[in-house]
Coordinates of C-alpha atoms in Angstrom, one line a residue:
M1 CA 18.7 6.2 -3.9
A2 CA 18.4 9.3 -2.0
D3 CA 17.3 9.9 1.6
G4 CA 18.2 6.3 3.4
V5 CA 15.5 4.9 0.5
E6 CA 16.6 3.0 -2.6
I7 CA 14.1 1.2 -5.8
F8 CA 14.6 -2.2 -5.7
S9 CA 12.7 -4.8 -8.4
S10 CA 11.9 -8.7 -8.2
A11 CA 10.4 -11.1 -9.9
E12 CA 8.1 -11.7 -7.0
K13 CA 6.8 -8.3 -6.2
G14 CA 7.8 -6.0 -9.0
R15 CA 9.4 -2.5 -7.7
G16 CA 9.0 -1.8 -4.0
L17 CA 11.7 0.7 -1.9
C18 CA 14.0 -0.5 1.0
A19 CA 16.0 1.2 3.0
T20 CA 19.8 2.4 3.0
K21 CA 19.7 3.7 6.3
V22 CA 18.5 2.5 10.0
F23 CA 15.2 4.7 10.0
K24 CA 13.7 4.5 14.0
P25 CA 9.8 4.8 14.5
G26 CA 8.7 8.8 13.9
N27 CA 11.4 9.0 10.8
L28 CA 10.4 10.7 7.9
V29 CA 10.8 8.3 5.2
R30 CA 9.4 9.6 2.7
A31 CA 7.2 12.2 1.0
A32 CA 5.5 13.7 -1.5
D33 CA 2.5 16.0 -2.7
P34 CA 0.0 14.7 -5.6
Y35 CA 0.1 14.5 -9.0
A36 CA -3.5 15.1 -9.6
Y37 CA -6.2 15.4 -6.5
V38 CA -9.8 16.0 -6.0
L39 CA -12.2 16.9 -2.9
C40 CA -15.0 13.4 -2.6
N41 CA -18.0 15.3 -3.2
S42 CA -19.1 14.5 0.0
E43 CA -17.2 17.3 1.2
R44 CA -18.5 19.6 -0.5
G45 CA -19.2 22.4 0.7
K46 CA -17.5 21.9 3.8
R47 CA -13.9 22.2 2.5
C48 CA -12.2 24.0 -0.2
D49 CA -11.8 22.3 -3.8
F50 CA -7.8 23.7 -3.5
C51 CA -6.2 23.2 -0.1
F52 CA -9.5 21.2 1.4
A53 CA -9.6 23.5 4.5
R54 CA -12.7 23.0 6.7
K55 CA -14.4 26.3 6.0
D56 CA -18.1 27.6 6.5
D57 CA -18.4 30.6 4.3
M58 CA -16.3 29.8 0.8
S59 CA -16.7 31.7 -2.2
R60 CA -18.2 29.5 -5.2
C61 CA -16.5 29.7 -9.2
S62 CA -19.2 31.8 -11.0
G63 CA -18.6 29.2 -14.1
C64 CA -19.9 25.9 -13.0
K65 CA -20.8 26.8 -9.3
F66 CA -19.6 23.6 -8.5
A67 CA -15.9 23.9 -7.0
R68 CA -15.8 26.1 -3.2
Y69 CA -13.2 27.5 -2.7
C70 CA -11.4 29.6 0.7
D71 CA -10.9 32.7 -0.7
G72 CA -10.1 34.5 -4.3
K73 CA -6.5 33.3 -3.5
C74 CA -7.1 29.8 -3.3
Q75 CA -9.5 30.2 -6.3
K76 CA -6.5 31.7 -8.6
A77 CA -3.9 28.8 -7.3
A78 CA -6.7 26.2 -8.4
W79 CA -7.3 27.9 -11.9
T80 CA -4.8 25.5 -13.9
E81 CA -6.5 22.9 -12.9
H82 CA -9.7 24.1 -12.5
K83 CA -10.2 25.9 -16.2
S84 CA -11.1 22.3 -18.2
E85 CA -12.8 21.2 -15.7
C86 CA -14.5 24.0 -15.2
K87 CA -16.3 23.3 -18.6
S88 CA -16.7 20.0 -17.9
I89 CA -18.7 20.4 -15.2
K90 CA -20.9 22.7 -17.1
T91 CA -21.1 20.1 -20.2
V92 CA -23.0 17.4 -18.3
K93 CA -25.0 19.3 -15.7
P94 CA -27.3 18.8 -13.7
E95 CA -25.2 15.1 -13.3
T96 CA -22.6 15.2 -11.0
P97 CA -19.2 13.5 -12.1
T98 CA -18.0 11.3 -9.7
D99 CA -14.6 11.7 -7.8
S100 CA -13.1 8.9 -10.5
I101 CA -14.2 10.6 -13.5
R102 CA -12.8 13.9 -12.1
L103 CA -9.7 12.8 -11.1
I104 CA -8.8 10.4 -14.7
A105 CA -10.7 13.7 -16.7
R106 CA -7.9 16.0 -14.2
I107 CA -5.0 13.6 -14.9
I108 CA -5.6 13.1 -18.8
N109 CA -5.6 17.2 -19.0
K110 CA -2.3 17.5 -16.6
T111 CA -0.7 15.1 -18.8
K112 CA -1.3 17.3 -21.9
T113 CA -0.3 20.5 -20.2
D114 CA 2.5 19.4 -17.5
G115 CA 3.8 15.8 -19.3
P116 CA 3.1 12.3 -17.1
G117 CA 5.8 13.4 -14.9
V118 CA 9.9 12.9 -14.1
P119 CA 11.4 9.7 -13.2
G120 CA 10.5 8.5 -10.3
N121 CA 7.4 10.2 -10.0
S122 CA 5.8 9.3 -13.5
I123 CA 2.4 8.2 -13.5
D124 CA 3.7 6.4 -16.8
E125 CA 5.7 4.5 -14.5
L126 CA 2.6 3.1 -12.7
Q127 CA 1.8 -0.1 -13.0
S128 CA -2.1 -1.0 -14.1
N129 CA -2.6 -4.6 -13.9
L130 CA -4.7 -5.0 -17.2
R131 CA -3.4 -8.5 -18.0
E132 CA -4.6 -9.9 -14.6
M133 CA -8.3 -8.0 -14.6
P134 CA -11.3 -10.1 -15.0
E135 CA -13.6 -9.2 -18.1
N136 CA -16.4 -7.3 -15.6
V137 CA -13.4 -5.3 -14.6
K138 CA -13.0 -4.4 -18.3
E139 CA -16.8 -4.0 -18.9
M140 CA -16.9 -2.2 -16.0
F141 CA -13.9 0.4 -17.5
A142 CA -15.8 0.3 -20.9
Q143 CA -18.7 1.9 -19.6
L144 CA -16.8 4.7 -17.5
A145 CA -15.2 5.4 -21.0
V146 CA -18.1 6.1 -22.1
V147 CA -19.0 8.8 -19.0
L148 CA -16.0 10.1 -20.0
R149 CA -15.8 11.2 -22.9
M150 CA -19.3 12.8 -22.3
Y151 CA -17.5 14.8 -19.6
V152 CA -13.8 15.2 -21.1
G153 CA -15.0 15.5 -24.7
K154 CA -15.4 12.8 -27.4
D155 CA -12.4 13.4 -29.2
V156 CA -10.6 12.8 -25.9
M157 CA -8.6 9.2 -26.0
D158 CA -9.8 7.3 -28.9
D159 CA -7.8 4.3 -28.2
A160 CA -9.8 2.0 -25.9
R161 CA -6.9 0.4 -24.4
E162 CA -5.4 4.0 -23.7
I163 CA -8.3 4.9 -21.9
F164 CA -8.7 1.2 -19.7
E165 CA -4.2 1.3 -19.1
L166 CA -5.4 4.7 -17.6
F167 CA -8.2 3.5 -15.8
G168 CA -6.2 0.5 -14.2
R169 CA -3.5 2.9 -13.3
M170 CA -5.8 4.9 -11.2
T171 CA -7.6 2.0 -10.0
C172 CA -4.7 0.4 -8.8
N173 CA -2.4 3.2 -7.7
T174 CA -4.8 5.8 -5.8
F175 CA -4.6 6.9 -2.2
S176 CA -7.5 7.9 -0.1
I177 CA -6.5 11.5 1.1
C178 CA -7.2 11.4 5.0
D179 CA -8.1 14.6 7.3
P180 CA -5.6 14.6 10.6
E181 CA -8.5 12.1 12.5
M182 CA -8.3 9.7 9.6
Q183 CA -11.2 10.3 7.7
Y184 CA -11.6 10.1 4.1
I185 CA -11.9 13.6 2.1
G186 CA -10.4 12.5 -1.3
I187 CA -8.7 10.7 -3.4
G188 CA -5.4 11.8 -5.3
I189 CA -2.6 10.0 -7.5
Y190 CA 0.8 9.7 -5.8
P191 CA 3.6 8.3 -8.2
K192 CA 6.4 8.6 -5.9
M193 CA 4.3 6.7 -3.0
S194 CA 2.7 4.4 -5.2
L195 CA 6.6 2.2 -5.0
F196 CA 5.7 1.4 -1.3
N197 CA 4.7 -2.4 -0.9
H198 CA 2.0 -3.5 0.9
S199 CA 1.6 -5.9 4.0
C200 CA -1.2 -6.3 6.8
E201 CA 2.1 -5.9 9.3
P202 CA 3.7 -2.7 8.2
N203 CA 7.1 -1.5 9.2
C204 CA 6.0 2.0 8.3
V205 CA 2.5 4.7 8.1
A206 CA 1.4 6.8 6.0
V207 CA -0.6 10.1 7.0
F208 CA -1.7 13.5 5.5
N209 CA -0.3 17.0 6.0
G210 CA -2.7 18.4 4.1
L211 CA -2.5 17.5 0.7
R212 CA 1.0 16.1 1.6
M213 CA 1.4 13.0 2.2
E214 CA 4.0 11.8 4.5
V215 CA 5.2 8.5 5.5
R216 CA 6.8 7.2 8.3
A217 CA 8.7 4.4 10.3
I218 CA 6.8 3.2 12.9
Q219 CA 9.0 0.5 13.7
N220 CA 13.4 -0.2 13.9
I221 CA 14.3 -0.4 10.3
Q222 CA 17.5 -1.7 9.6
P223 CA 19.2 -1.3 6.3
G224 CA 18.1 -3.8 3.7
E225 CA 14.6 -4.4 4.9
E226 CA 11.6 -3.2 2.5
L227 CA 9.7 -0.3 3.2
L228 CA 6.2 -1.3 3.5
I229 CA 2.7 0.4 4.1
S230 CA -0.3 -0.8 4.6
Y231 CA -3.7 -0.5 1.6
V232 CA -6.2 -1.5 3.2
E233 CA -8.3 -1.3 6.7
M234 CA -6.4 -3.2 9.1
L235 CA -9.3 -4.0 11.7
A236 CA -10.6 -6.6 9.2
M237 CA -10.3 -10.4 8.6
S238 CA -7.9 -11.8 6.8
S239 CA -10.2 -13.1 4.3
V240 CA -11.8 -9.5 3.7
R241 CA -8.2 -8.1 3.7
K242 CA -7.1 -10.7 0.9
Q243 CA -10.0 -10.0 -1.1
Q244 CA -10.0 -6.5 -1.5
L245 CA -5.8 -6.4 -2.4
L246 CA -7.0 -9.2 -4.9
Q247 CA -10.2 -7.2 -6.4
Q248 CA -8.1 -3.9 -6.6
Y249 CA -4.5 -4.7 -6.6
Y250 CA -4.4 -8.0 -8.4
F251 CA -2.0 -9.8 -5.7
N252 CA -2.6 -12.6 -3.2
C253 CA -0.9 -11.3 0.3
N254 CA 0.9 -13.7 2.0
C255 CA 2.6 -11.3 4.9
P256 CA 3.4 -13.1 8.3
R257 CA 0.0 -11.5 9.4
C258 CA -2.3 -13.1 6.6
Q259 CA -0.5 -16.5 7.2
D260 CA -1.1 -16.6 11.2
Q261 CA -4.0 -15.8 11.5
T262 CA -4.1 -14.9 15.2
K263 CA -4.9 -12.2 15.0
D264 CA -8.3 -13.2 13.1
G265 CA -9.1 -15.6 16.3
M266 CA -8.6 -12.3 18.4
M267 CA -11.0 -10.6 15.9
M268 CA -14.1 -13.9 16.3
A269 CA -13.0 -13.6 21.0
V270 CA -16.0 -14.4 22.6
K271 CA -17.0 -14.9 26.3
C272 CA -16.8 -18.5 27.9
G273 CA -20.1 -20.2 27.5
N274 CA -19.9 -21.5 31.2
I275 CA -22.0 -19.1 33.0
N276 CA -20.2 -19.1 35.9
C277 CA -16.8 -17.8 33.7
K278 CA -17.4 -15.8 31.1
K279 CA -13.5 -15.7 30.3
V280 CA -12.2 -14.3 27.1
I281 CA -12.3 -17.1 24.8
I282 CA -10.6 -16.6 20.6
Q283 CA -10.0 -19.0 18.1
V284 CA -7.7 -21.5 16.7
D285 CA -7.8 -22.8 13.7
G286 CA -11.5 -21.8 13.0
A287 CA -12.2 -23.5 16.1
Y288 CA -12.8 -22.4 19.6
E289 CA -10.9 -22.8 22.3
T290 CA -11.0 -24.7 25.6
C291 CA -11.3 -22.5 28.0
K292 CA -8.1 -21.9 30.3
T293 CA -9.8 -20.8 32.8
C294 CA -12.5 -23.9 34.0
D295 CA -11.6 -25.7 31.0
H296 CA -15.1 -25.9 30.0
D297 CA -15.1 -27.2 26.1
N298 CA -17.0 -24.6 24.2
E299 CA -16.2 -26.3 20.6
K300 CA -18.3 -29.2 21.9
D301 CA -20.8 -27.2 23.9
P302 CA -23.8 -26.5 21.4
K303 CA -25.7 -24.1 23.2
F304 CA -22.5 -21.9 23.1
W305 CA -22.7 -22.2 19.3
K306 CA -26.4 -21.7 18.8
E307 CA -25.8 -17.9 20.9
V308 CA -22.8 -17.1 19.4
N309 CA -24.0 -17.9 16.0
K310 CA -27.5 -15.8 16.4
V311 CA -25.5 -12.7 18.0
T312 CA -23.5 -12.6 14.8
Q313 CA -26.0 -12.5 12.4
F314 CA -27.9 -10.2 14.4
S315 CA -25.0 -7.8 15.0
E316 CA -24.6 -8.1 11.1
E317 CA -28.1 -6.8 10.6
M318 CA -27.8 -4.3 13.0
L319 CA -24.9 -2.7 11.7
A320 CA -26.3 -2.5 8.5
A321 CA -29.6 -0.7 9.7
I322 CA -26.7 1.8 12.4
T323 CA -25.5 2.5 9.4
S324 CA -28.3 3.5 7.4
A325 CA -29.2 5.5 10.4
D326 CA -26.2 7.4 10.3
Q327 CA -26.6 7.9 6.2
R328 CA -30.1 9.4 7.5
Q329 CA -28.3 11.7 9.7
E330 CA -30.4 10.4 12.4
P331 CA -28.1 9.9 15.4
K332 CA -30.9 9.5 18.2
E333 CA -31.6 6.8 15.9
G334 CA -28.6 5.8 15.2
L335 CA -27.3 5.9 18.6
R336 CA -30.7 3.6 19.8
L337 CA -30.1 1.1 17.4
A338 CA -26.6 0.8 18.8
E339 CA -27.1 0.7 22.4
R340 CA -29.5 -2.3 22.1
L341 CA -26.9 -4.1 19.7
L342 CA -24.2 -3.4 22.7
E343 CA -26.6 -5.0 25.2
R344 CA -26.9 -8.4 23.5
Q345 CA -23.2 -8.4 22.3
Q346 CA -22.1 -7.9 25.9
Q347 CA -23.8 -11.3 27.1
V348 CA -21.7 -13.2 24.3
L349 CA -19.2 -11.5 22.6
H350 CA -15.5 -9.8 24.3
N351 CA -14.9 -6.1 23.4
N352 CA -12.1 -7.5 21.3
H353 CA -14.8 -9.0 18.6
L354 CA -14.8 -7.0 15.7
F355 CA -18.5 -6.3 15.5
V356 CA -18.8 -5.4 19.2
L357 CA -16.0 -2.7 18.3
K358 CA -17.7 -1.3 15.5
C359 CA -20.2 -1.2 17.3
L360 CA -18.5 1.0 19.8
D361 CA -16.8 3.1 17.6
K362 CA -20.4 3.4 15.8
A363 CA -22.2 4.5 19.0
L364 CA -19.3 7.4 20.0
D365 CA -19.5 8.9 16.6
Q366 CA -23.9 9.3 17.4
A367 CA -23.2 10.2 21.2
V368 CA -20.5 13.1 19.6
V369 CA -22.7 13.9 17.5
L370 CA -25.9 14.1 20.1
R371 CA -23.4 15.9 22.9
K372 CA -24.2 12.5 25.4
W373 CA -20.3 12.9 26.9
N374 CA -20.4 10.4 29.1
R375 CA -21.7 7.7 27.1
A376 CA -19.3 9.0 24.3
L377 CA -16.5 8.9 27.3
R378 CA -17.8 5.2 28.1
C379 CA -17.7 3.9 24.3
A380 CA -14.4 5.5 23.9
L381 CA -12.5 3.7 26.7
Q382 CA -14.1 0.3 25.6
T383 CA -12.3 0.6 22.5
I384 CA -8.7 1.2 24.0
E385 CA -7.9 -2.4 25.1
P386 CA -9.2 -4.0 22.2
Y387 CA -6.9 -1.2 19.4
K388 CA -3.8 -2.3 21.2
V389 CA -4.6 -5.5 20.1
H390 CA -5.3 -5.2 16.5
F391 CA -3.0 -1.9 15.7
P392 CA 0.3 -1.8 16.2
A393 CA 1.9 -0.2 19.0
Y394 CA 2.3 3.5 16.5
H395 CA -0.9 3.1 15.3
P396 CA -2.6 6.7 14.0
S397 CA -6.1 5.2 14.9
L398 CA -5.1 4.4 18.3
G399 CA -3.0 7.6 18.4
I400 CA -6.2 9.7 17.8
Q401 CA -8.4 7.4 20.1
Y402 CA -6.5 8.6 23.0
M403 CA -6.8 11.8 21.8
R404 CA -10.7 11.8 21.7
I405 CA -10.9 10.5 25.1
G406 CA -8.5 13.1 26.3
K407 CA -11.1 15.2 24.9
L408 CA -13.7 14.1 26.7
L409 CA -12.2 13.8 30.1
L410 CA -11.2 17.2 29.6
Y411 CA -14.2 18.5 28.9
L412 CA -16.1 16.5 31.9
E413 CA -13.3 18.1 34.1
K414 CA -11.7 14.8 35.1
R415 CA -8.5 16.6 34.7
L416 CA -6.1 14.1 35.6
A417 CA -7.3 11.3 33.3
A418 CA -7.3 13.3 30.6
L419 CA -3.8 14.4 30.7
E420 CA -2.8 10.7 31.2
A421 CA -4.8 10.1 28.0
L422 CA -3.4 12.7 26.2
Q423 CA 0.3 12.1 26.7
M424 CA -0.7 8.7 25.2
A425 CA -1.4 10.1 21.9
E426 CA 1.1 12.6 22.0
H427 CA 3.3 9.2 22.9
I428 CA 1.9 7.6 19.5
L429 CA 1.0 10.8 17.0
N430 CA 4.6 11.8 17.4
V431 CA 6.1 8.9 16.0
T432 CA 2.6 8.4 13.2
H433 CA 1.9 12.2 11.9
G434 CA 5.4 14.2 13.3
K435 CA 6.2 16.7 16.1
D436 CA 4.9 19.5 13.4
H437 CA 1.7 18.1 12.3
P438 CA -1.0 20.2 12.8
I439 CA -2.7 17.4 14.9
N440 CA 0.1 17.4 17.4
K441 CA -0.3 21.7 17.5
E442 CA -3.3 20.8 18.8
L443 CA -2.6 18.3 20.8
G444 CA 0.1 20.1 22.9
D445 CA -2.6 23.2 23.3
L446 CA -4.9 20.4 24.6
L447 CA -2.2 19.6 27.2
T448 CA -1.2 23.3 28.1
Q449 CA -4.9 23.6 28.6
C450 CA -5.2 20.5 30.8
M451 CA -2.2 21.6 32.9
D452 CA -3.3 25.1 33.2
E453 CA -6.9 23.9 34.7
M454 CA -5.3 21.7 36.8
R455 CA -3.0 24.5 38.4
M456 CA -6.0 26.9 38.8
Y457 CA -7.7 23.7 40.5
Q458 CA -5.0 23.1 42.8
A459 CA -4.9 27.3 43.9
Q460 CA -8.5 27.1 44.1
K461 CA -8.1 24.5 46.7
K462 CA -5.5 25.8 48.9
K463 CA -8.0 29.3 49.2

């Protein structure tokens, strides 16, 4: 027990963490640096391999020509772990090792030099869930083991079960490292943080301050309450979340949100089939409710069902096409497809619908790339109410969305509205990230800029 957190063990959940003192929203519950980590290949050349800082002009390792660093200081600090990796990368050239292979190789090399870690923060204490793994996963691990031996050397870990154990521990305990705006930039192993159990309605949230993982309370938590984070994307149907949790972590989620499924109904929200009404209609127990405004029985309206099914199928196809355009780095095409889809969706689906929200987010991203600020702002503003429905009051995604809106409004010289959006962002991000986090430093600078511009504008008006 330390800092108000205690490890417990139960037959139902195994090990977990519970509070031994009161935590209020924003209180730091636990923090840790990674045991091992790697920058993801999609960020290579954009960020330093050691500190993950974004930089345009970086020095490259003269040995493998693969790793890149901010400067000589980062390169020197990284050498202890990169020394073995450098040799391995040269061995498999011109092939590029996957993020997972590089991470597990780093774990193997580190356990040789530093050991598995101390009690409470040890690789050896992590669960592998080998007994629960289906045969197809074990076959995949066997194939990865061949690749791993090519990468680190054939004499490493001859025992197949030992390799499987390590793969299992990595699969079940790897965290996606995100930048301040919650964008995926790397993966890491944080044994101390793997003790947090999952809930789709968590009372804590995990964010990253550089490479340091920090978990903060987002609710009032009393002594004896379990401390919970979400392992999966919350903006997903319960069936999708449960499937992902079962496939990666080997447990069935029975949290209150998965049992209630009210949020699922909101994620499938449509507009009333009565053309003169169009009020929001949600699913209840898999059926669309009768409109509370006009009493239209949507569940028994075949025309309504046909239209909903057509737009839903069209949305799935178009979202895949938009993602493909994004991967090809064709923002104009991506935005064109998104606008076409939104036009079709908004005749039938409500903004709370998961597919509408996904399309708005994609259109927002493409509009920002194309510097179409007004278009980006219109999309962002439409996401706020659905975000408030689907996310907790204190969630990084909601705070960051307010911050993006504030930036867009400030750029468009709509300063009063920008101030309100930035203050909302500050209210949320001070809780989720902590006041000293770099994102709140940036937010403070934006608020100062906004208020300075408002004062200058008022002074000019008086003249």
